XYZ file of C-alpha atoms in Angstrom:
758
model
C 83.481 100.405 86.796
C 86.293 100.053 88.880
C 88.138 100.769 92.180
C 88.776 104.333 91.283
C 91.627 106.319 92.304
C 92.259 109.960 91.019
C 91.436 111.582 94.038
C 87.919 110.093 94.309
C 86.679 109.709 97.872
C 84.802 107.169 98.618
C 81.842 108.441 100.474
C 79.243 105.288 101.533
C 80.844 102.653 101.785
C 80.752 99.428 103.917
C 82.093 100.019 106.945
C 82.956 103.405 106.424
C 86.455 104.423 107.486
C 85.577 107.298 109.678
C 87.336 107.045 112.826
C 90.431 104.648 111.285
C 92.600 107.992 111.263
C 94.959 106.537 108.980
C 96.814 108.760 106.437
C 99.432 108.092 103.861
C 102.491 109.314 102.454
C 104.059 107.466 99.516
C 107.573 106.332 101.206
C 110.293 104.123 99.628
C 110.359 101.876 102.232
C 112.256 103.998 104.623
C 110.305 106.690 105.892
C 110.041 107.440 109.316
C 108.249 110.035 111.369
C 109.917 113.331 112.559
C 110.538 116.839 111.693
C 111.173 116.533 108.246
C 113.116 119.721 107.900
C 110.022 121.541 109.033
C 107.545 119.797 106.955
C 105.987 117.834 109.791
C 101.888 118.371 110.373
C 100.734 119.561 113.446
C 97.751 120.908 115.304
C 97.088 124.260 115.611
C 96.047 126.094 119.506
C 92.377 126.617 120.401
C 90.425 125.345 117.007
C 91.024 123.129 114.231
C 91.279 124.246 110.811
C 87.525 123.284 110.299
C 86.384 125.907 113.467
C 85.691 122.920 115.383
C 86.739 123.495 119.349
C 89.971 121.737 120.223
C 89.707 118.632 122.350
C 91.938 117.732 124.665
C 94.445 114.896 123.573
C 94.766 111.781 125.980
C 98.517 113.390 126.251
C 96.964 116.440 127.630
C 94.219 115.178 129.813
C 96.878 112.694 131.096
C 99.408 115.766 131.824
C 97.075 117.910 132.584
C 97.868 120.792 129.833
C 96.106 123.135 128.990
C 94.329 123.218 125.226
C 96.218 126.893 124.594
C 99.801 124.551 123.835
C 102.489 125.953 121.380
C 102.280 124.130 117.960
C 105.513 123.536 116.215
C 103.479 122.910 112.692
C 105.408 125.012 110.247
C 102.111 125.547 108.238
C 100.746 127.189 111.580
C 103.617 129.117 112.745
C 102.574 132.022 110.673
C 100.015 132.996 112.679
C 102.212 132.767 116.138
C 105.503 134.931 114.356
C 105.772 138.511 116.152
C 103.601 141.191 114.345
C 105.143 144.565 113.205
C 105.627 147.290 115.828
C 102.273 148.624 116.018
C 101.042 144.937 116.619
C 99.254 144.772 120.667
C 102.125 143.810 123.050
C 104.815 143.131 120.311
C 108.222 144.614 118.615
C 109.467 144.398 115.325
C 111.447 141.459 114.629
C 112.686 139.609 111.635
C 109.956 136.544 111.112
C 112.696 134.281 111.997
C 115.337 134.499 115.103
C 118.974 133.594 113.760
C 119.966 130.653 115.997
C 122.773 131.764 118.423
C 126.193 129.971 118.330
C 127.132 128.497 121.672
C 130.434 128.795 122.587
C 132.119 125.149 123.801
C 131.818 125.820 127.222
C 128.448 126.702 127.174
C 127.258 124.038 124.888
C 129.259 121.702 126.836
C 127.725 122.548 130.303
C 124.377 121.430 129.277
C 125.657 118.057 128.868
C 126.549 115.692 131.681
C 129.666 116.551 133.415
C 132.687 114.520 132.060
C 131.036 113.503 128.902
C 133.813 115.407 126.422
C 136.061 113.550 128.573
C 138.764 111.659 125.997
C 138.528 108.062 128.101
C 134.693 108.465 127.222
C 135.036 109.433 123.827
C 137.054 106.846 123.576
C 134.947 104.755 124.786
C 132.160 105.329 123.107
C 134.211 105.110 119.683
C 135.455 101.313 120.453
C 131.742 100.297 121.352
C 130.332 101.665 118.195
C 133.055 100.434 115.951
C 132.414 96.875 117.664
C 128.586 97.158 117.482
C 126.167 94.802 115.629
C 124.291 94.181 113.514
C 125.477 97.549 112.307
C 127.354 100.062 113.851
C 125.361 102.374 116.541
C 126.104 103.415 120.441
C 124.331 104.033 123.151
C 125.205 106.870 125.708
C 123.290 107.186 129.130
C 123.022 110.220 131.323
C 123.511 112.034 128.317
C 122.339 115.873 129.222
C 122.630 117.774 132.232
C 119.372 116.201 134.392
C 118.126 119.484 135.462
C 117.962 120.345 132.061
C 116.007 117.558 130.709
C 113.877 117.358 133.740
C 112.790 121.072 132.722
C 112.396 120.275 129.288
C 110.045 117.439 129.836
C 107.652 119.887 131.964
C 107.925 122.404 129.782
C 106.926 119.853 126.965
C 104.102 118.321 128.935
C 102.164 121.657 129.638
C 103.184 123.670 126.579
C 103.608 121.462 123.010
C 100.649 120.771 121.196
C 101.212 117.026 119.839
C 98.895 115.591 116.446
C 98.083 112.000 116.812
C 99.245 110.610 113.259
C 98.709 107.016 111.719
C 100.290 106.209 108.488
C 100.574 102.342 107.022
C 104.167 102.419 108.798
C 103.290 104.294 112.289
C 101.290 105.224 114.511
C 102.384 108.228 116.909
C 101.814 111.345 118.906
C 104.067 114.399 117.360
C 104.963 117.653 117.863
C 106.336 119.441 114.667
C 109.765 120.104 113.768
C 111.766 121.722 116.983
C 113.216 123.892 114.163
C 110.271 126.125 113.770
C 111.161 127.088 117.502
C 113.033 129.778 115.778
C 109.647 131.440 114.529
C 107.876 131.218 117.547
C 106.646 134.787 119.458
C 108.165 136.075 122.488
C 105.129 134.786 123.954
C 105.332 131.183 122.786
C 109.141 130.956 122.957
C 108.867 132.040 126.916
C 107.091 128.935 127.691
C 109.857 126.331 125.936
C 113.077 128.121 127.292
C 115.164 124.843 128.086
C 113.534 123.123 124.958
C 115.043 125.769 123.008
C 118.609 125.338 125.084
C 118.445 121.675 124.403
C 118.056 121.723 120.984
C 120.977 124.676 120.172
C 123.209 121.959 122.675
C 122.566 119.107 120.516
C 122.988 121.325 117.308
C 126.485 122.734 118.613
C 129.757 122.596 117.368
C 130.994 120.816 120.339
C 128.197 117.822 120.041
C 128.090 117.467 116.157
C 132.307 117.134 116.544
C 131.801 114.546 119.244
C 129.204 112.476 117.122
C 130.820 112.438 114.308
C 134.236 111.909 116.059
C 132.289 108.686 117.333
C 130.643 107.590 113.986
C 133.336 108.328 111.893
C 130.847 109.870 109.088
C 132.386 113.101 108.450
C 130.951 116.829 109.448
C 127.511 117.412 110.188
C 125.123 120.282 109.728
C 124.471 123.074 112.046
C 122.075 124.762 110.191
C 120.226 121.776 109.223
C 117.982 121.219 112.486
C 115.668 118.211 111.630
C 114.240 116.867 115.054
C 110.402 116.217 116.441
C 109.064 114.932 119.939
C 107.555 111.594 119.594
C 105.331 110.090 121.559
C 104.415 106.458 121.792
C 101.078 105.597 124.080
C 100.115 101.699 124.246
C 99.369 100.817 121.155
C 101.961 103.230 119.203
C 104.765 101.822 116.865
C 106.816 102.621 114.286
C 107.474 99.837 111.630
C 111.098 98.384 109.942
C 112.331 101.335 107.556
C 116.442 102.487 107.031
C 115.879 106.376 107.596
C 117.450 106.882 104.338
C 115.845 110.331 103.212
C 117.769 113.329 101.422
C 120.706 114.517 103.299
C 120.533 112.623 106.282
C 123.807 111.457 107.765
C 123.452 110.316 111.462
C 119.846 109.254 112.984
C 119.437 109.774 117.381
C 116.437 109.496 119.633
C 116.794 111.147 122.998
C 114.440 109.396 125.695
C 112.507 112.041 128.099
C 110.465 108.971 129.396
C 109.459 109.530 133.338
C 112.576 109.997 135.389
C 111.314 108.778 138.169
C 109.236 105.444 136.979
C 112.233 103.726 135.372
C 110.960 102.379 131.953
C 110.237 98.222 132.174
C 111.594 96.380 128.860
C 108.423 94.557 129.179
C 106.562 97.585 128.066
C 107.902 97.495 124.776
C 108.752 100.830 123.152
C 112.270 99.374 122.230
C 114.628 100.609 119.291
C 115.142 97.250 117.694
C 117.557 96.789 114.806
C 117.185 94.277 111.825
C 120.470 92.114 110.638
C 121.200 91.968 106.498
C 121.576 88.932 104.810
C 123.852 89.139 101.458
C 122.908 87.265 98.892
C 125.140 86.739 95.994
C 123.143 86.220 92.568
C 124.364 84.356 89.493
C 125.969 87.239 88.040
C 128.039 87.368 91.119
C 126.356 90.739 92.198
C 125.587 90.846 95.985
C 122.177 91.734 97.029
C 121.379 93.310 100.629
C 118.152 92.314 102.474
C 116.689 92.835 106.049
C 115.943 89.637 107.423
C 112.320 89.395 109.722
C 113.737 88.717 112.948
C 115.693 91.524 115.250
C 119.139 90.943 117.003
C 119.769 94.147 119.148
C 116.820 95.460 121.035
C 117.735 98.410 122.819
C 114.935 99.624 125.717
C 113.790 103.642 126.611
C 115.619 104.789 129.484
C 115.472 108.429 130.911
C 118.421 110.510 129.320
C 119.456 107.888 126.814
C 120.631 108.607 123.686
C 120.921 105.832 120.610
C 122.303 106.809 117.716
C 123.682 105.033 114.223
C 124.884 106.356 111.087
C 122.179 106.463 108.338
C 123.182 103.597 105.902
C 121.174 102.745 102.620
C 120.431 99.140 102.642
C 121.831 98.448 106.166
C 120.197 100.444 108.908
C 116.895 98.871 108.889
C 115.388 99.642 112.338
C 111.904 99.675 113.728
C 110.249 100.999 117.520
C 108.428 98.120 119.134
C 104.727 98.322 120.271
C 104.294 100.262 123.386
C 101.894 97.294 125.101
C 98.838 98.103 127.062
C 98.616 97.140 130.989
C 96.744 94.210 131.743
C 94.025 96.929 133.558
C 93.909 100.433 134.315
C 95.500 100.554 137.634
C 98.496 98.836 136.148
C 98.652 100.984 133.733
C 98.458 104.084 136.415
C 100.971 102.204 138.331
C 103.147 102.487 135.307
C 102.509 106.167 134.747
C 100.907 105.617 131.678
C 103.580 103.933 129.557
C 104.270 106.952 127.420
C 107.243 106.504 125.715
C 108.348 110.462 125.063
C 111.653 110.965 123.141
C 112.915 113.281 120.648
C 113.906 111.702 117.303
C 115.976 113.787 114.646
C 119.098 113.555 112.207
C 122.139 115.216 111.909
C 122.389 116.358 108.007
C 125.126 116.937 105.713
C 126.798 120.094 105.688
C 124.666 123.126 103.958
C 125.921 125.778 101.501
C 128.008 127.835 103.294
C 129.165 125.804 106.289
C 132.166 124.140 106.583
C 132.982 120.857 105.204
C 130.245 121.736 102.377
C 131.102 119.871 98.895
C 128.787 121.276 96.354
C 126.343 118.285 94.914
C 127.217 115.813 97.761
C 123.761 115.077 98.629
C 122.630 114.281 94.738
C 125.759 111.965 94.887
C 124.810 110.411 97.704
C 121.159 110.073 96.965
C 122.408 108.353 93.205
C 124.480 106.097 95.342
C 121.781 105.318 97.739
C 119.255 104.430 94.976
C 122.187 102.336 93.647
C 122.787 100.235 96.399
C 119.356 99.276 97.532
C 118.756 98.336 93.996
C 122.027 96.416 93.942
C 121.950 92.514 92.623
C 117.738 93.409 92.544
C 116.955 92.325 96.456
C 113.518 92.145 95.550
C 114.392 88.283 93.909
C 114.336 87.118 97.542
C 111.624 88.461 98.844
C 108.660 86.028 99.968
C 106.403 85.300 98.793
C 107.092 85.185 95.410
C 104.165 85.478 93.206
C 102.842 81.925 91.895
C 100.481 82.960 88.764
C 98.673 79.888 87.322
C 97.526 80.870 83.728
C 94.213 79.647 82.934
C 94.492 77.393 79.983
C 90.975 77.335 78.579
C 89.476 80.385 79.804
C 85.722 80.740 79.247
C 84.680 83.398 76.548
C 81.313 85.328 76.502
C 78.679 83.327 75.048
C 77.131 84.803 71.233
C 73.450 84.373 70.687
C 72.956 80.757 69.124
C 76.361 79.622 70.538
C 76.134 76.138 71.787
C 76.993 76.172 75.669
C 78.113 72.573 75.745
C 81.977 72.842 75.817
C 82.408 72.704 79.631
C 83.070 75.812 80.532
C 79.747 77.258 81.943
C 78.588 77.316 85.253
C 76.959 73.894 85.576
C 75.382 70.994 87.913
C 78.816 69.495 88.268
C 80.588 72.939 89.111
C 76.999 73.123 91.663
C 77.685 69.935 93.142
C 81.420 70.533 94.035
C 81.028 73.479 95.445
C 77.922 72.781 97.584
C 80.477 71.077 100.089
C 82.539 74.505 100.578
C 80.171 77.393 99.819
C 76.873 78.326 101.505
C 73.889 76.793 99.159
C 72.399 80.706 99.318
C 75.177 81.827 96.962
C 74.807 79.174 94.447
C 71.534 79.841 93.493
C 70.787 81.303 90.307
C 68.808 84.482 91.330
C 71.232 84.799 94.245
C 74.072 84.774 91.780
C 72.717 87.213 89.383
C 71.983 89.718 91.841
C 75.590 89.446 93.090
C 76.725 89.744 89.680
C 74.795 92.813 89.183
C 75.737 94.241 92.434
C 79.244 94.129 91.773
C 78.965 95.165 88.234
C 77.776 98.338 89.369
C 79.872 98.935 92.616
C 83.294 97.341 92.097
C 83.064 95.995 95.584
C 81.272 93.116 97.141
C 81.042 91.666 100.797
C 79.180 88.412 101.339
C 78.714 86.843 105.036
C 78.668 83.387 105.879
C 80.320 82.213 102.739
C 81.647 79.301 103.571
C 78.808 76.598 104.084
C 78.340 75.750 107.633
C 80.005 72.501 108.135
C 83.081 73.234 106.076
C 83.389 76.969 108.152
C 83.116 74.476 111.163
C 86.169 72.761 109.983
C 88.083 75.730 108.821
C 87.111 77.468 112.350
C 87.996 73.936 114.360
C 91.884 73.849 112.767
C 92.521 77.900 113.289
C 91.651 77.566 116.867
C 93.280 74.731 117.395
C 96.430 76.197 115.807
C 96.247 79.505 117.856
C 96.109 77.428 120.861
C 98.956 75.309 119.893
C 101.320 78.524 119.648
C 104.269 79.449 117.368
C 108.046 79.338 118.018
C 109.558 82.992 118.196
C 112.059 82.260 115.472
C 111.296 83.124 112.028
C 113.622 80.006 111.102
C 112.059 77.353 113.690
C 108.544 78.246 112.217
C 109.480 77.271 108.911
C 111.110 74.413 110.091
C 108.585 72.930 112.393
C 105.092 73.957 110.760
C 104.184 74.224 107.198
C 104.181 77.806 107.523
C 106.660 80.386 106.049
C 107.418 84.010 106.408
C 107.230 86.593 104.653
C 110.193 89.155 104.212
C 111.838 91.371 104.133
C 110.326 93.193 106.612
C 110.381 96.790 104.892
C 107.943 95.435 103.314
C 105.869 93.152 105.140
C 105.851 90.415 107.620
C 103.164 87.146 108.369
C 102.937 84.118 107.671
C 102.064 82.253 104.791
C 101.275 79.029 102.780
C 100.635 78.710 99.193
C 99.473 75.985 97.008
C 101.233 73.165 96.317
C 103.335 72.867 93.343
C 102.956 69.752 90.796
C 106.466 68.645 92.078
C 105.531 68.880 95.697
C 103.631 67.185 97.808
C 102.035 67.368 100.945
C 102.609 65.629 104.114
C 99.194 64.649 105.781
C 100.643 66.715 108.485
C 100.741 69.471 107.042
C 97.141 68.648 105.565
C 93.991 70.876 106.775
C 91.171 72.813 105.391
C 92.926 75.758 104.488
C 95.215 73.326 102.211
C 92.103 72.146 100.832
C 90.800 75.703 99.682
C 94.488 76.538 98.572
C 94.795 73.324 96.452
C 91.436 72.069 95.651
C 88.616 74.867 95.945
C 89.960 78.195 95.018
C 92.001 76.849 92.013
C 89.134 74.754 90.697
C 87.388 75.009 87.401
C 83.714 75.016 89.179
C 85.200 78.333 91.550
C 86.778 80.052 88.622
C 83.307 79.559 86.915
C 81.381 81.071 89.634
C 83.402 83.542 90.004
C 83.171 84.573 86.294
C 79.294 84.659 87.033
C 80.207 86.994 90.180
C 82.421 89.340 88.860
C 80.827 89.351 85.112
C 84.592 88.687 83.491
C 86.823 85.984 81.989
C 89.317 84.712 84.655
C 92.712 84.584 82.657
C 94.811 83.419 85.803
C 95.273 82.927 89.403
C 97.610 82.917 92.667
C 96.168 82.524 95.994
C 97.612 82.218 99.290
C 96.725 81.827 102.849
C 97.920 84.221 105.308
C 98.382 84.354 109.096
C 99.272 88.127 111.041
C 100.328 87.478 114.629
C 99.051 89.767 116.884
C 101.870 92.166 118.240
C 104.167 91.373 114.922
C 103.053 91.348 111.669
C 101.899 93.492 108.565
C 102.279 95.063 104.921
C 102.697 98.195 104.165
C 101.259 100.020 101.304
C 102.420 98.976 97.778
C 100.706 100.454 94.731
C 99.433 98.882 91.626
C 99.964 99.698 87.675
C 98.263 98.339 84.924
C 95.330 96.876 83.728
C 92.306 96.137 86.783
C 92.791 93.093 88.564
C 90.181 91.225 90.847
C 91.574 90.541 94.220
C 89.533 88.513 96.815
C 89.973 88.375 100.213
C 88.159 85.355 102.744
C 88.615 86.628 105.965
C 88.579 83.465 108.448
C 89.469 85.340 111.719
C 87.454 83.650 114.188
C 88.140 85.807 117.568
C 86.047 89.328 118.128
C 87.188 92.697 118.768
C 88.291 93.546 115.443
C 85.761 96.455 114.946
C 83.299 94.426 113.176
C 80.500 94.251 115.666
C 80.985 97.820 116.308
C 80.686 98.649 112.663
C 77.710 96.888 112.904
C 76.006 98.240 115.516
C 77.389 102.107 114.187
C 75.139 101.518 110.777
C 72.119 100.158 112.716
C 71.736 103.048 115.002
C 72.140 105.228 111.555
C 69.588 102.957 109.805
C 67.349 103.793 112.617
C 67.415 107.549 112.333
C 67.398 107.519 108.713
C 64.148 105.614 108.826
C 62.928 108.313 111.255
C 63.929 110.975 109.062
C 62.277 109.377 105.943
C 58.956 108.917 107.857
C 58.642 113.061 108.068
C 56.909 114.633 105.294
C 59.112 115.598 102.213
C 58.676 118.219 99.600
C 59.593 117.268 95.873
C 60.052 113.739 96.094
C 63.135 112.152 93.853
C 61.379 108.647 93.076
C 63.832 106.874 95.622
C 62.574 103.869 97.926
C 63.360 104.375 101.582
C 65.934 102.194 102.117
C 68.030 104.062 99.433
C 67.933 107.289 100.940
C 71.419 108.501 100.938
C 73.125 109.282 104.182
C 74.220 112.520 105.070
C 77.641 113.118 104.184
C 80.216 115.379 103.023
C 80.850 113.670 100.442
C 84.572 112.712 101.722
C 84.017 109.911 103.721
C 83.422 111.809 106.847
C 81.180 110.936 109.621
C 77.492 112.655 109.532
C 77.432 115.788 111.250
C 74.404 114.871 113.694
C 76.950 112.086 115.047
C 79.522 114.172 115.785
C 78.362 115.505 119.540
C 77.232 112.018 120.198
C 80.543 110.366 118.548
C 82.606 113.096 120.928
C 80.608 112.340 124.098
C 80.749 108.561 123.619
C 84.652 108.810 123.001
C 84.826 110.649 126.230
C 83.444 108.303 128.002
C 85.577 104.850 126.646
C 87.654 105.159 123.787
C 87.858 101.924 121.738
C 91.349 101.040 121.244
C 91.525 100.267 117.215
C 93.951 96.902 117.342
C 94.490 96.695 113.746
C 94.537 94.174 110.922
C 92.231 96.166 108.826
C 93.122 95.812 105.077
C 92.598 99.229 103.231
C 92.200 100.599 99.826
C 93.607 104.282 99.287
C 93.820 106.353 96.812
C 97.187 107.873 95.959
C 97.149 111.445 95.282
C 99.810 112.723 97.106
C 101.987 115.385 95.435
C 105.079 114.242 93.364
C 107.822 116.904 94.960
C 106.477 115.898 98.746
C 109.415 114.844 100.442
C 108.561 110.927 101.882
C 109.217 111.898 105.569
C 106.392 114.304 105.877
C 103.119 112.434 106.606
C 99.690 114.065 106.793
C 98.292 114.364 110.636
C 95.319 112.064 111.341
C 91.945 112.772 110.882
C 92.018 112.970 107.301
C 90.087 109.972 105.735
C 89.442 111.798 101.990
C 91.697 109.103 100.116
C 90.676 105.929 102.291
C 88.374 104.048 99.428
C 87.471 101.019 101.067
C 88.627 99.089 104.274
C 87.585 95.574 105.752
C 88.059 94.519 109.235
C 89.426 91.029 109.723
C 85.826 88.972 110.731
C 84.932 85.396 110.547
C 83.798 83.580 107.236
C 83.320 86.806 105.409
C 84.463 86.886 101.197
C 85.082 90.512 99.638
C 85.874 91.177 95.805
C 87.477 94.124 94.799
C 88.417 95.433 91.568
C 91.573 97.656 91.790
C 92.047 100.070 89.511
C 95.852 101.017 88.254
C 97.500 103.632 91.267
C 95.196 102.241 94.137
C 97.315 101.786 97.469
C 96.867 98.779 99.632
C 97.925 97.563 102.898
C 97.192 95.680 106.155
C 97.531 97.788 109.338
C 99.947 96.238 111.815
C 98.169 93.705 114.164
C 98.372 94.807 118.043
C 99.575 92.455 120.464
C 96.198 93.551 122.468
C 94.170 91.496 119.819
C 92.707 88.681 121.338
C 93.864 86.168 118.237
C 96.115 86.343 115.045
C 94.326 87.718 111.695
C 93.859 84.894 109.732
C 92.669 85.295 105.589
C 92.984 83.637 102.555
C 94.002 86.098 99.715
C 93.506 85.787 95.985
C 94.478 87.572 92.819
C 92.697 86.732 89.866
C 93.460 88.095 86.292
C 90.147 88.844 84.599
C 88.863 90.471 81.554
C 85.362 92.419 81.503
C 82.687 91.039 79.883
C 80.626 93.340 77.673
C 81.411 96.790 76.782
C 82.577 99.609 79.700
C 79.819 101.657 78.952
C 77.513 99.142 80.196
C 79.647 99.357 83.395
C 79.359 103.128 84.314
C 75.491 102.578 85.067
C 72.853 105.145 85.235
C 71.720 107.529 88.287
C 68.262 107.691 88.742
C 68.542 111.060 87.697
C 70.171 110.490 84.745
C 73.859 110.882 85.735
C 76.416 108.245 85.595
C 76.878 106.623 89.278
C 80.167 107.424 90.555
C 82.197 105.649 93.275
C 81.563 107.646 96.440
C 77.939 108.144 95.241
C 76.068 104.826 95.935
C 73.337 105.182 98.413
C 74.202 101.649 100.119
C 77.072 99.930 101.713
C 79.009 97.498 100.137
C 77.757 94.206 101.887
C 75.237 92.340 99.784
C 71.987 91.795 101.224
C 69.427 90.718 98.554
C 68.744 87.563 100.836
C 68.617 86.556 104.903
C 72.343 85.342 105.761
C 71.191 83.254 108.744
C 72.398 80.262 107.197
C 69.256 77.930 107.629
C 69.076 76.597 103.887
C 72.558 74.419 104.597
C 72.735 71.749 102.954
C 73.993 68.810 104.718
């Protein structure tokens, strides 16, 4: 049985993903949070869709907003539109009001005095033309100050925000401000300044102003595409290029606290990445972004930053908003709430001046060609180093001679005892591991490395953490054995690979990590151990050491197509605070409560032992109902901040016609199959099916250290008949993924490590 996808929810797994708050929509490495033309997810008012009372968010608590805030979620606005004349307190009206066209005089009043003067326009045109790494501009004091202050007050008091989290961002977001036109009179009366600002930004006067600076051509006034995004400490947006659909210009208008100036040290900057051009052997030039930012634009009250969306060039991110050292400092800093209106100007739509039939389709085609031109993926790092196994073992038939050097034997045992805990090398334990993995396709082994070797690894990692690293990627690669993974719109982390036959490591570069890469994991002995544990024949291997720097590194979601493959992760992160300790406490509490429940008299028994009694879930990986009240109370007392670093496997169940810009709200973990926190000395094996998404969450700067692991990919051929692997439940049915009664941490023996060898 492989790690299933096809919409299958993993109900009971090791360290349930409850609380991760992650959801995912496929993006072509350029998605970003935003209005999405009215499709953004958002929260409702009063109660959520499940009928549970709405709890105030961090923002509502901080701002003192009431719970009856206005939702700008298009999916919920149908409940808020004005009713027919028979409804209480309402008058008959169209479902959606027509946007009023502003005269040039009225539009310009809503901006700062003198903005539209010719000398200012020319100055911004020059700034834009001379900017690097790609064309962009920054306008300070854009909007009439009184109007923007009123906008901020209305937003704080009345707009509902939904916390959202995907592989690429973590934010609080309103719905699309285009949905203001669909609000009822009572709701819209709470947001008059916000409506006035939106109409001013998409007025003919300001669109012409932006087009004049950028030289991008006419912009649509009909297709508004903007949302309010709030970044609190720990929030971020990773590298992307904004190229989606008919977008022409990307912009961000800051609504940070006007009376507490934003400090660059707080983070939250818009950062621009340079693009490297590489000419291939065929003479075709490919463009790929470099891993280090070269332009950082900190937030500032009433500041507008904007740039033309350019396929394969306009790569940018939003720096994490950093946590304050203390609560007192956070209060002094005004909470470090980075509020901004983010959006896009689009090409003209049908019926507008400047509309060109087929332009959007042509732009999309050109965009795809530009992104693929010269095959930029050939310059990605790291490149796979798949090593085929020349003499792969094969299942033995009855009576066949075992003396062919490929079975797990005494020589293998003697070699592996230097590196692996002897607990995992005994025949009985290894047999249990194999049976466990065969049934569930996932297994986690605590204290995998032997005591002595683990101590060496820990000493090395901790010394490297204390030593520190250069900031510049080039300096890292010149002065250390680490390389920097790129491009940043796919991933960024430090890595080392096994040495090639023509490569020799210097004694300075050798370490316990390179010993694992060069000698242990590629060895015949480990391969034979793995074949027994994973019940298959190893045909190839590719291993890599990774170091995810706090405040910098991550991998975005990638899909796997093709035959199932075995993936290994040996987590060697020595610092604490990654969530592993909290998960163990939660599991202990759940086990105690479950045991108490099982002591009560039962009706009809099903013949299952106490330890196998399934926890109460809704079958979709949700938290237990009996823990909801306790969890809510605990969250009110103190919220544990997620610092990231989890390796997450998810089912790719997105609809094909869904806009890549539209992300789901957090809190829906139905498609999370498995996640593993950063931890110390823990091996995880996963049989990954075709279509399963995987990513490593961005590591927050709040983490106590970097995230370290050894990751391996093994091509493996199953032994035996697939029908044998399905397994039978005790009640006669097949055991489906998500219906296992126990978690994926193997507990068939004590993991105290007292039996370590010398």
